[in-house]
Tab-separated table of C-alpha atoms (C1' of nucleotides) in Angstrom:
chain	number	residue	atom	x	y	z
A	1	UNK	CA	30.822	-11.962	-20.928
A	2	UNK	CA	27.822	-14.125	-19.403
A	3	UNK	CA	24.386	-14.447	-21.294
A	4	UNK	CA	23.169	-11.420	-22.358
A	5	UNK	CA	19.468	-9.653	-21.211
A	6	UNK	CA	16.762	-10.466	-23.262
A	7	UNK	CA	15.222	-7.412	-21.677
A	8	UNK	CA	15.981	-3.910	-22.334
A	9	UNK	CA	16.291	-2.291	-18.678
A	10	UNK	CA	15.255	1.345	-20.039
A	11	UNK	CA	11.690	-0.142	-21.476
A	12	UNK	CA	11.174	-2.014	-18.218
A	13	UNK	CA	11.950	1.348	-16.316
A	14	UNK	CA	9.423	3.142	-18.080
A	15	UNK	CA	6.518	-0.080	-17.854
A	16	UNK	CA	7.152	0.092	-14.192
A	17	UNK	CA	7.105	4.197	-14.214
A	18	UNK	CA	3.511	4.128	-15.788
A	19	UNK	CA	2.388	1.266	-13.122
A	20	UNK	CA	3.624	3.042	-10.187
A	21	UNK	CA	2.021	6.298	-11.547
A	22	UNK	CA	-1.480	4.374	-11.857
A	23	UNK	CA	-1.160	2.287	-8.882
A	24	UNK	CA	1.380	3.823	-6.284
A	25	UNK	CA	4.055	2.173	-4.789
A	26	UNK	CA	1.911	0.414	-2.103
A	27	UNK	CA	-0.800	-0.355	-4.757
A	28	UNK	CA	1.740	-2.040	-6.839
A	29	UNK	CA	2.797	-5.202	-6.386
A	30	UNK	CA	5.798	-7.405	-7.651
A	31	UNK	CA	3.688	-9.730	-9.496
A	32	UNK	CA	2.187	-6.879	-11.621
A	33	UNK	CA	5.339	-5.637	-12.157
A	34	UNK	CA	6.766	-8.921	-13.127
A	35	UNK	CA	3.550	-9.246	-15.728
A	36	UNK	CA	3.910	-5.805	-16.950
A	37	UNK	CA	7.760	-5.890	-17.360
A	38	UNK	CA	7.463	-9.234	-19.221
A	39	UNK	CA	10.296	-10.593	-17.048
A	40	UNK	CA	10.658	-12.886	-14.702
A	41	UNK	CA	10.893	-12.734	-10.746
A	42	UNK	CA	14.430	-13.734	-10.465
A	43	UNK	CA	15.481	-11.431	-13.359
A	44	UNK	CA	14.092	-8.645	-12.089
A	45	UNK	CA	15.363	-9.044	-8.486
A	46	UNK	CA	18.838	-9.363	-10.441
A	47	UNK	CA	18.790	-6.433	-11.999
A	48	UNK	CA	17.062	-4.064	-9.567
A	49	UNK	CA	17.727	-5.593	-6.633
A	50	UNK	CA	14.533	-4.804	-4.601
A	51	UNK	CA	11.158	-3.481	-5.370
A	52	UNK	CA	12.377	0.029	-3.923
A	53	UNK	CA	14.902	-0.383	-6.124
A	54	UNK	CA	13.139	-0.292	-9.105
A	55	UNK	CA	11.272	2.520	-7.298
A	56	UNK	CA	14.208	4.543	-7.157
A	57	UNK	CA	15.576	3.796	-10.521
A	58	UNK	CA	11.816	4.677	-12.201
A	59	UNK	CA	11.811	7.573	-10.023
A	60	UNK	CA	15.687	9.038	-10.877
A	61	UNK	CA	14.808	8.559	-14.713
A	62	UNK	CA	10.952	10.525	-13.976
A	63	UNK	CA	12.992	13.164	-12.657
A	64	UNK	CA	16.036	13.135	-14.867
A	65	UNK	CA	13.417	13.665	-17.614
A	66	UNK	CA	11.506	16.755	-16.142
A	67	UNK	CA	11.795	19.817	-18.224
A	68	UNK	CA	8.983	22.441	-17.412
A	69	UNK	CA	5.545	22.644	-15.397
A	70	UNK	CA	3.977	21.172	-18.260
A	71	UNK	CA	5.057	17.393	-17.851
A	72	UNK	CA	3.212	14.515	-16.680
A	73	UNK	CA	3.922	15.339	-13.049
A	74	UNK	CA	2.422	12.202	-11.107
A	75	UNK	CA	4.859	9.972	-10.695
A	76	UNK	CA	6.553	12.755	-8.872
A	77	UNK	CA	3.349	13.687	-6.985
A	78	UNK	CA	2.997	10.274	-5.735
A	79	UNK	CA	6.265	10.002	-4.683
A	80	UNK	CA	5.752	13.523	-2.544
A	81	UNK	CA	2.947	12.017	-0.522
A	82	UNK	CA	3.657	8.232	-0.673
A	83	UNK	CA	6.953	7.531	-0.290
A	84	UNK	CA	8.993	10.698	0.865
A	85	UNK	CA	8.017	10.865	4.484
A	86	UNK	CA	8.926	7.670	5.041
A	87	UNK	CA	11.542	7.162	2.508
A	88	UNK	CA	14.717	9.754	2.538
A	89	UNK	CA	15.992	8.743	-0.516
A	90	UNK	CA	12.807	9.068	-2.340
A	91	UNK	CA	12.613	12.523	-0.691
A	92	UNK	CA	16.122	13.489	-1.779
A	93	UNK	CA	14.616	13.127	-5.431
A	94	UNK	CA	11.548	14.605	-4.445
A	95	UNK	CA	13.252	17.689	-3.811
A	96	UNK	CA	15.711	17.689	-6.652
A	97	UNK	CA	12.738	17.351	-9.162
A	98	UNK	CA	10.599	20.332	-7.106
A	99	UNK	CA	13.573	22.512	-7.925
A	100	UNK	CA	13.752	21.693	-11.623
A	101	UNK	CA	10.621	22.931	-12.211
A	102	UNK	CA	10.750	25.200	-9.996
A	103	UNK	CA	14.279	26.888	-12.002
A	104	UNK	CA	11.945	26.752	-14.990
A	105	UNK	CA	9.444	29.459	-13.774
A	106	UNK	CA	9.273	32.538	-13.371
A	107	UNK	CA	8.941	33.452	-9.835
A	108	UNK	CA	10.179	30.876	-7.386
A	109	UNK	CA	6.529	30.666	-5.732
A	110	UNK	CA	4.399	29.922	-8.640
A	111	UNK	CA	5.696	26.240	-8.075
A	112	UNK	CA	3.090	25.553	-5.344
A	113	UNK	CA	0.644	27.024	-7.601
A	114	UNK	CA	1.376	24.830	-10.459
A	115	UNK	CA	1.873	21.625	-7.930
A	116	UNK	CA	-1.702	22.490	-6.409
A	117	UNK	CA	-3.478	22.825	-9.871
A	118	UNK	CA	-2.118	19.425	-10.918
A	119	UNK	CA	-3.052	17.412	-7.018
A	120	UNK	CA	-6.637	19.696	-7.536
A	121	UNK	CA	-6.822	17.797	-11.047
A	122	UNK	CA	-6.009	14.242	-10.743
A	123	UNK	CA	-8.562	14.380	-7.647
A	124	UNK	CA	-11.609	15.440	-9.042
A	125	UNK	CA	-14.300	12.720	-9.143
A	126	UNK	CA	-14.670	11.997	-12.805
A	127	UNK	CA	-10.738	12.441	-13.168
A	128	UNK	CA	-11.297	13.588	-16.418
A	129	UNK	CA	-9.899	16.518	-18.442
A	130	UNK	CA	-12.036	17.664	-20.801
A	131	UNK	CA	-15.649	18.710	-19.128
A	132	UNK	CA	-18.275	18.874	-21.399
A	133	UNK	CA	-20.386	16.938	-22.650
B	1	UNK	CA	-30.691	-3.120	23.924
B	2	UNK	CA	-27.706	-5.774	23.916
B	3	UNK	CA	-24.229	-5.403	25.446
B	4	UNK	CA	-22.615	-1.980	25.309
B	5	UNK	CA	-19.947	-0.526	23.496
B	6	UNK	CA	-16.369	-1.037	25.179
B	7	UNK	CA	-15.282	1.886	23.330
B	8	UNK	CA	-15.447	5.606	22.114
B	9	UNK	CA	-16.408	5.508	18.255
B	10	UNK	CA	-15.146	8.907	17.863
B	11	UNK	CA	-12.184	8.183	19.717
B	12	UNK	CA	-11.405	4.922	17.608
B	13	UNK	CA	-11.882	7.372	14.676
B	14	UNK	CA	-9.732	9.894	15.785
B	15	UNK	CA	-6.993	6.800	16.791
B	16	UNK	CA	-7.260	5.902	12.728
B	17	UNK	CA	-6.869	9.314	11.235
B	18	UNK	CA	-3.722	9.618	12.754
B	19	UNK	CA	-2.617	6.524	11.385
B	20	UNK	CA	-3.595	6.689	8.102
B	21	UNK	CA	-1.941	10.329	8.095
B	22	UNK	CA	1.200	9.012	9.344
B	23	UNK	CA	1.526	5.869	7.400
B	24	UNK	CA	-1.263	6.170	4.241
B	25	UNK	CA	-3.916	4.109	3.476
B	26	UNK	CA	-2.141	1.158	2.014
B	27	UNK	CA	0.609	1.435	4.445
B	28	UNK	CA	-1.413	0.993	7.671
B	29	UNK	CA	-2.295	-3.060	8.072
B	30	UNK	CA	-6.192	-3.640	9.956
B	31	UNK	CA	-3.159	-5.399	12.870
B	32	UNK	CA	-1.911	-1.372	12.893
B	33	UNK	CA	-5.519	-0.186	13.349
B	34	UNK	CA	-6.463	-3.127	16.202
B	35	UNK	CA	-3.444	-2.568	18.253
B	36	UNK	CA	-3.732	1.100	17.854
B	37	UNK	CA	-7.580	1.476	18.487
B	38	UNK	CA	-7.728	-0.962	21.217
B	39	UNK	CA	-10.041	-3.117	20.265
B	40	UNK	CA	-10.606	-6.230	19.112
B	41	UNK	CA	-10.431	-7.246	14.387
B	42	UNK	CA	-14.185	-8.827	14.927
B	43	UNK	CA	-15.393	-5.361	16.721
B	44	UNK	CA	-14.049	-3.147	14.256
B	45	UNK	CA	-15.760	-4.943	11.458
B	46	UNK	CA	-18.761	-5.026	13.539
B	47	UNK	CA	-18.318	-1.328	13.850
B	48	UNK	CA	-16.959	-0.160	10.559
B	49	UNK	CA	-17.944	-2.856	8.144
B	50	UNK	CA	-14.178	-2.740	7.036
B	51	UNK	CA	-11.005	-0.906	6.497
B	52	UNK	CA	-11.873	0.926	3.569
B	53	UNK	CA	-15.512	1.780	5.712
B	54	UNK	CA	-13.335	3.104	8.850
B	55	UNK	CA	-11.254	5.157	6.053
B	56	UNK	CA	-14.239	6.666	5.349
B	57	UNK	CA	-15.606	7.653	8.499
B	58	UNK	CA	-12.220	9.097	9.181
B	59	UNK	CA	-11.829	11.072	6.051
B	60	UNK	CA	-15.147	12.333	6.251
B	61	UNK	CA	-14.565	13.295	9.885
B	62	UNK	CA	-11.258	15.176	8.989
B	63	UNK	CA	-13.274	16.730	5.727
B	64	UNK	CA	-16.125	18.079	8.145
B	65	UNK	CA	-13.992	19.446	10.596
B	66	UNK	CA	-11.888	21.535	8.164
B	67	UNK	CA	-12.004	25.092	8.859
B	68	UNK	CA	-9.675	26.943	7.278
B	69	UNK	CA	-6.306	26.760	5.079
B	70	UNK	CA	-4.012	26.364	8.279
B	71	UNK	CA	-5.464	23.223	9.454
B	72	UNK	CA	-3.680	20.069	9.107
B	73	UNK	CA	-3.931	18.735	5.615
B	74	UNK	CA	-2.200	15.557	5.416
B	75	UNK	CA	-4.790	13.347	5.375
B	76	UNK	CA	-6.722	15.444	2.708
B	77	UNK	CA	-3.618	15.525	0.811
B	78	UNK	CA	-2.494	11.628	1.138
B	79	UNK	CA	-6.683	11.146	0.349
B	80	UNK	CA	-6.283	12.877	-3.236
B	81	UNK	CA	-2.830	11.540	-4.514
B	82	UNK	CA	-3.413	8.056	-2.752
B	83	UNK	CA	-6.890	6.941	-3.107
B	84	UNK	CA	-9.457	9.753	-4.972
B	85	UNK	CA	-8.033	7.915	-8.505
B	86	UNK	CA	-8.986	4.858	-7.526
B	87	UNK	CA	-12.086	5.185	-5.192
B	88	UNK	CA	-15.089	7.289	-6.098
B	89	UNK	CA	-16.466	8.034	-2.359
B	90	UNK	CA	-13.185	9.384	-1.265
B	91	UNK	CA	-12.446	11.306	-4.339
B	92	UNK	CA	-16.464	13.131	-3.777
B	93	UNK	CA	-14.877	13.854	-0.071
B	94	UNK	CA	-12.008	15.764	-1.158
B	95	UNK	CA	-13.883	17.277	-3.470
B	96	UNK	CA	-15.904	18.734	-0.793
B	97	UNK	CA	-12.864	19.200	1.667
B	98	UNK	CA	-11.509	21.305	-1.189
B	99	UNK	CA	-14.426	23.073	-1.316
B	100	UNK	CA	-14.400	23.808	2.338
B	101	UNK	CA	-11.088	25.266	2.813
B	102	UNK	CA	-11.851	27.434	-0.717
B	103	UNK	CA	-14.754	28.944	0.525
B	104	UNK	CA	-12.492	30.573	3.329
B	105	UNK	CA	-9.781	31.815	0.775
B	106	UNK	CA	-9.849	35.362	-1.092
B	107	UNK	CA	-10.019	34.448	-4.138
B	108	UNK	CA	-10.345	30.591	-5.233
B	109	UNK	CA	-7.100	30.386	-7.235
B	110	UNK	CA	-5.223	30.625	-3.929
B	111	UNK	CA	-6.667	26.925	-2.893
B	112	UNK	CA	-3.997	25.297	-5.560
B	113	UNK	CA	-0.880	27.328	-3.416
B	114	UNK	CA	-2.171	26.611	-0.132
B	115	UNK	CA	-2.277	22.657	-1.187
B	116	UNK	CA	1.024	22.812	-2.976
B	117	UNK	CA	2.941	24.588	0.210
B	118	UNK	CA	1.916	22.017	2.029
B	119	UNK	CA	2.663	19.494	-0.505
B	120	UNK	CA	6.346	20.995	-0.549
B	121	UNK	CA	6.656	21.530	3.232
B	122	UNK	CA	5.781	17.746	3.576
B	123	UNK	CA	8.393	16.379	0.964
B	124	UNK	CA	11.297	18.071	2.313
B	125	UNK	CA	13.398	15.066	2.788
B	126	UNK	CA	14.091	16.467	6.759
B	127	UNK	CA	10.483	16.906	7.246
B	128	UNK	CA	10.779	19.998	10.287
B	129	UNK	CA	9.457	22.732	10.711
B	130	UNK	CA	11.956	24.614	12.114
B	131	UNK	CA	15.239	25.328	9.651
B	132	UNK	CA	17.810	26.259	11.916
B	133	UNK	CA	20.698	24.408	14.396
C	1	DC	C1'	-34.922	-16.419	35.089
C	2	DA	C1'	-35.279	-16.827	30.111
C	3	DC	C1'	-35.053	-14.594	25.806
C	4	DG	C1'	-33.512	-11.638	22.053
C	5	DT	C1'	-30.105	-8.625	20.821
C	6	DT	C1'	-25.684	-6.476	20.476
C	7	DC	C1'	-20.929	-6.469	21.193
C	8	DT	C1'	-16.460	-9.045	22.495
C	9	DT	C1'	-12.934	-12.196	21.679
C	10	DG	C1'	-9.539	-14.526	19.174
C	11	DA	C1'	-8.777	-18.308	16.181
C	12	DA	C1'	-8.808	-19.218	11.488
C	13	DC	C1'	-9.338	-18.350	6.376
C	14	DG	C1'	-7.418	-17.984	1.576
C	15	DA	C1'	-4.925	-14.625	-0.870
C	16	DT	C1'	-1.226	-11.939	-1.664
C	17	DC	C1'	2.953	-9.727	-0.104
C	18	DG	C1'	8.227	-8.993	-1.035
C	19	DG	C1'	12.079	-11.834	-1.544
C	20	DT	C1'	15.186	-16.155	-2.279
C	21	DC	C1'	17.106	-20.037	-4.362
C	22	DA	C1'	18.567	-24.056	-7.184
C	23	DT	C1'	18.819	-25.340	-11.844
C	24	DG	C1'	19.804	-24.625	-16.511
C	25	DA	C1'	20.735	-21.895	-20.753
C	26	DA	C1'	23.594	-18.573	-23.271
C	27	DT	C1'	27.703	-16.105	-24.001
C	28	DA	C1'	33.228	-14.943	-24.046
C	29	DG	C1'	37.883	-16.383	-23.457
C	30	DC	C1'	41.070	-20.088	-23.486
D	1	DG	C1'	35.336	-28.268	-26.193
D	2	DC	C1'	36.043	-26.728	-21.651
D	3	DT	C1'	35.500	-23.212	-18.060
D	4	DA	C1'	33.924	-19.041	-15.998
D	5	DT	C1'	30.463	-15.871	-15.830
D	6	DT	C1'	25.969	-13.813	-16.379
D	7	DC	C1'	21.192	-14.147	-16.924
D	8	DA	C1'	16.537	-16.881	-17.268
D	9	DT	C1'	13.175	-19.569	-15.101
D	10	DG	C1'	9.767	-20.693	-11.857
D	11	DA	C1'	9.034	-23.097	-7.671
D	12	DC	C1'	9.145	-21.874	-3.056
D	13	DC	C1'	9.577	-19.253	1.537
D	14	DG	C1'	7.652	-17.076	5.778
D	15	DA	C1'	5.124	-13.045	6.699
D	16	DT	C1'	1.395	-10.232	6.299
D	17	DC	C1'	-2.795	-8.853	3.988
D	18	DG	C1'	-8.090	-7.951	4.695
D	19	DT	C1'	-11.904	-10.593	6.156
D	20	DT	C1'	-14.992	-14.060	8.402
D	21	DC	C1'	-16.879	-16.728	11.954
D	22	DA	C1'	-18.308	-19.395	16.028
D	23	DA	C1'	-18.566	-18.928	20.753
D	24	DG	C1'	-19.568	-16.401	24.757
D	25	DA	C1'	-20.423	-12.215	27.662
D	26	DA	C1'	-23.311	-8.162	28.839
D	27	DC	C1'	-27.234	-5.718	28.459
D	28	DG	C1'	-32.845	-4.544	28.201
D	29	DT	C1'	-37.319	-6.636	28.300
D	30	DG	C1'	-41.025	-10.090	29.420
DNA sequence: CACGTTCTTGAACGATCGGTCATGAATAGC
DNA sequence: GCTATTCATGACCGATCGTTCAAGAACGTG
């Protein structure tokens, strides 16, 4: 019973997903959440009880979702340097997503490998993937 | 000519790499930096022009002093995932930090496993080095 | 000693931070 | 239609953010 959401919680998982990917957790702040979910404060606080929260949720489903080293990787990259030394229950998904992609390769220590290629990526200058031009 | 210096710039920069390694950039307040550095907010904007500018200096201290792939890498690291996307000059420092510790590995595909060790070694939700007890 | 210069000191600034709360609207069961 | 329950709405809170500024203290030079 009760009035129903006029949001749908999975689309507001994934807005705040791509705005903690581009921003970081730190970088991101309630209001832009609140613009980019297209929900209010008070609704938001209601359903995800805390920024972190949403943090969490954003970063359970990022993780859920990973299937090989070929996924977007930087929400979980973030989350690695960010949040997990600080944060143990970010860390706790840290690690469970570091050993699904790690079960999906071949030898247990190409995982670095693939982690470092992706962090040597996103931090080039010109963040940019194709080179030419 | 005028008054002297009450304090050790490299010292003061030394005092804010290990902040910004322990906490990030984002995470450590200009009050974390003053109470840390020992000095006063209107001196360290006289010195450093501002937080970002002391970020700098640090980083590019940290970048200059790297050696070799066991240094300490956490401020490199928490450079690229937290700020190279979003700031130019830092993202041209790790560019050259990378650089650095490349030049001292074998073969240059080894740079991406030494970065995501560490990367992995840092995550670890019980962040020790030592495994046992 | 007076002057110009540089640094110190700490109060103060507006902006933004994460979070709360009272009010009202929408639904289900009676 | 009444009640209970859930969610929407947006004003509001104290705290903290990065930054600026006016005043004064410490130096070298004339």
């Amino acid at each position: 019973m009760g009035r129903p959401r006029s949001f749908d919680e999975g689309t507001a998982v994934e807005a705040a997903t791509a705005l903690f990917c581009e921003r970081g957790y730190d970088g991101t702040g309630v209001d832009d959440l609140v613009r980019a979910l297209g929900m209010h404060r008070g609704s938001l606080y209601q359903a995800f009880g805390s920024k972190r929260g949403l943090w969490l949720r954003a970063l359970r489903a990022h993780v859920g979702g990973l299937a090989g080293p070929d996924d977007d990787l930087t929400l979980l990259l973030r989350a690695a340097v960010e949040r997990a030394p600080t944060d143990v229950e970010t860390a706790v998904l840290v690690s469970a997503g570091l050993a699904r992609i790690r079960s999906t390769l071949p030898a247990d220590d190409d995982l670095a490998r693939v982690l470092g290629e992706r962090l040597i990526t996103r931090a080039a200058p010109r963040s940019t993937i194709e080179e030419d031009r």
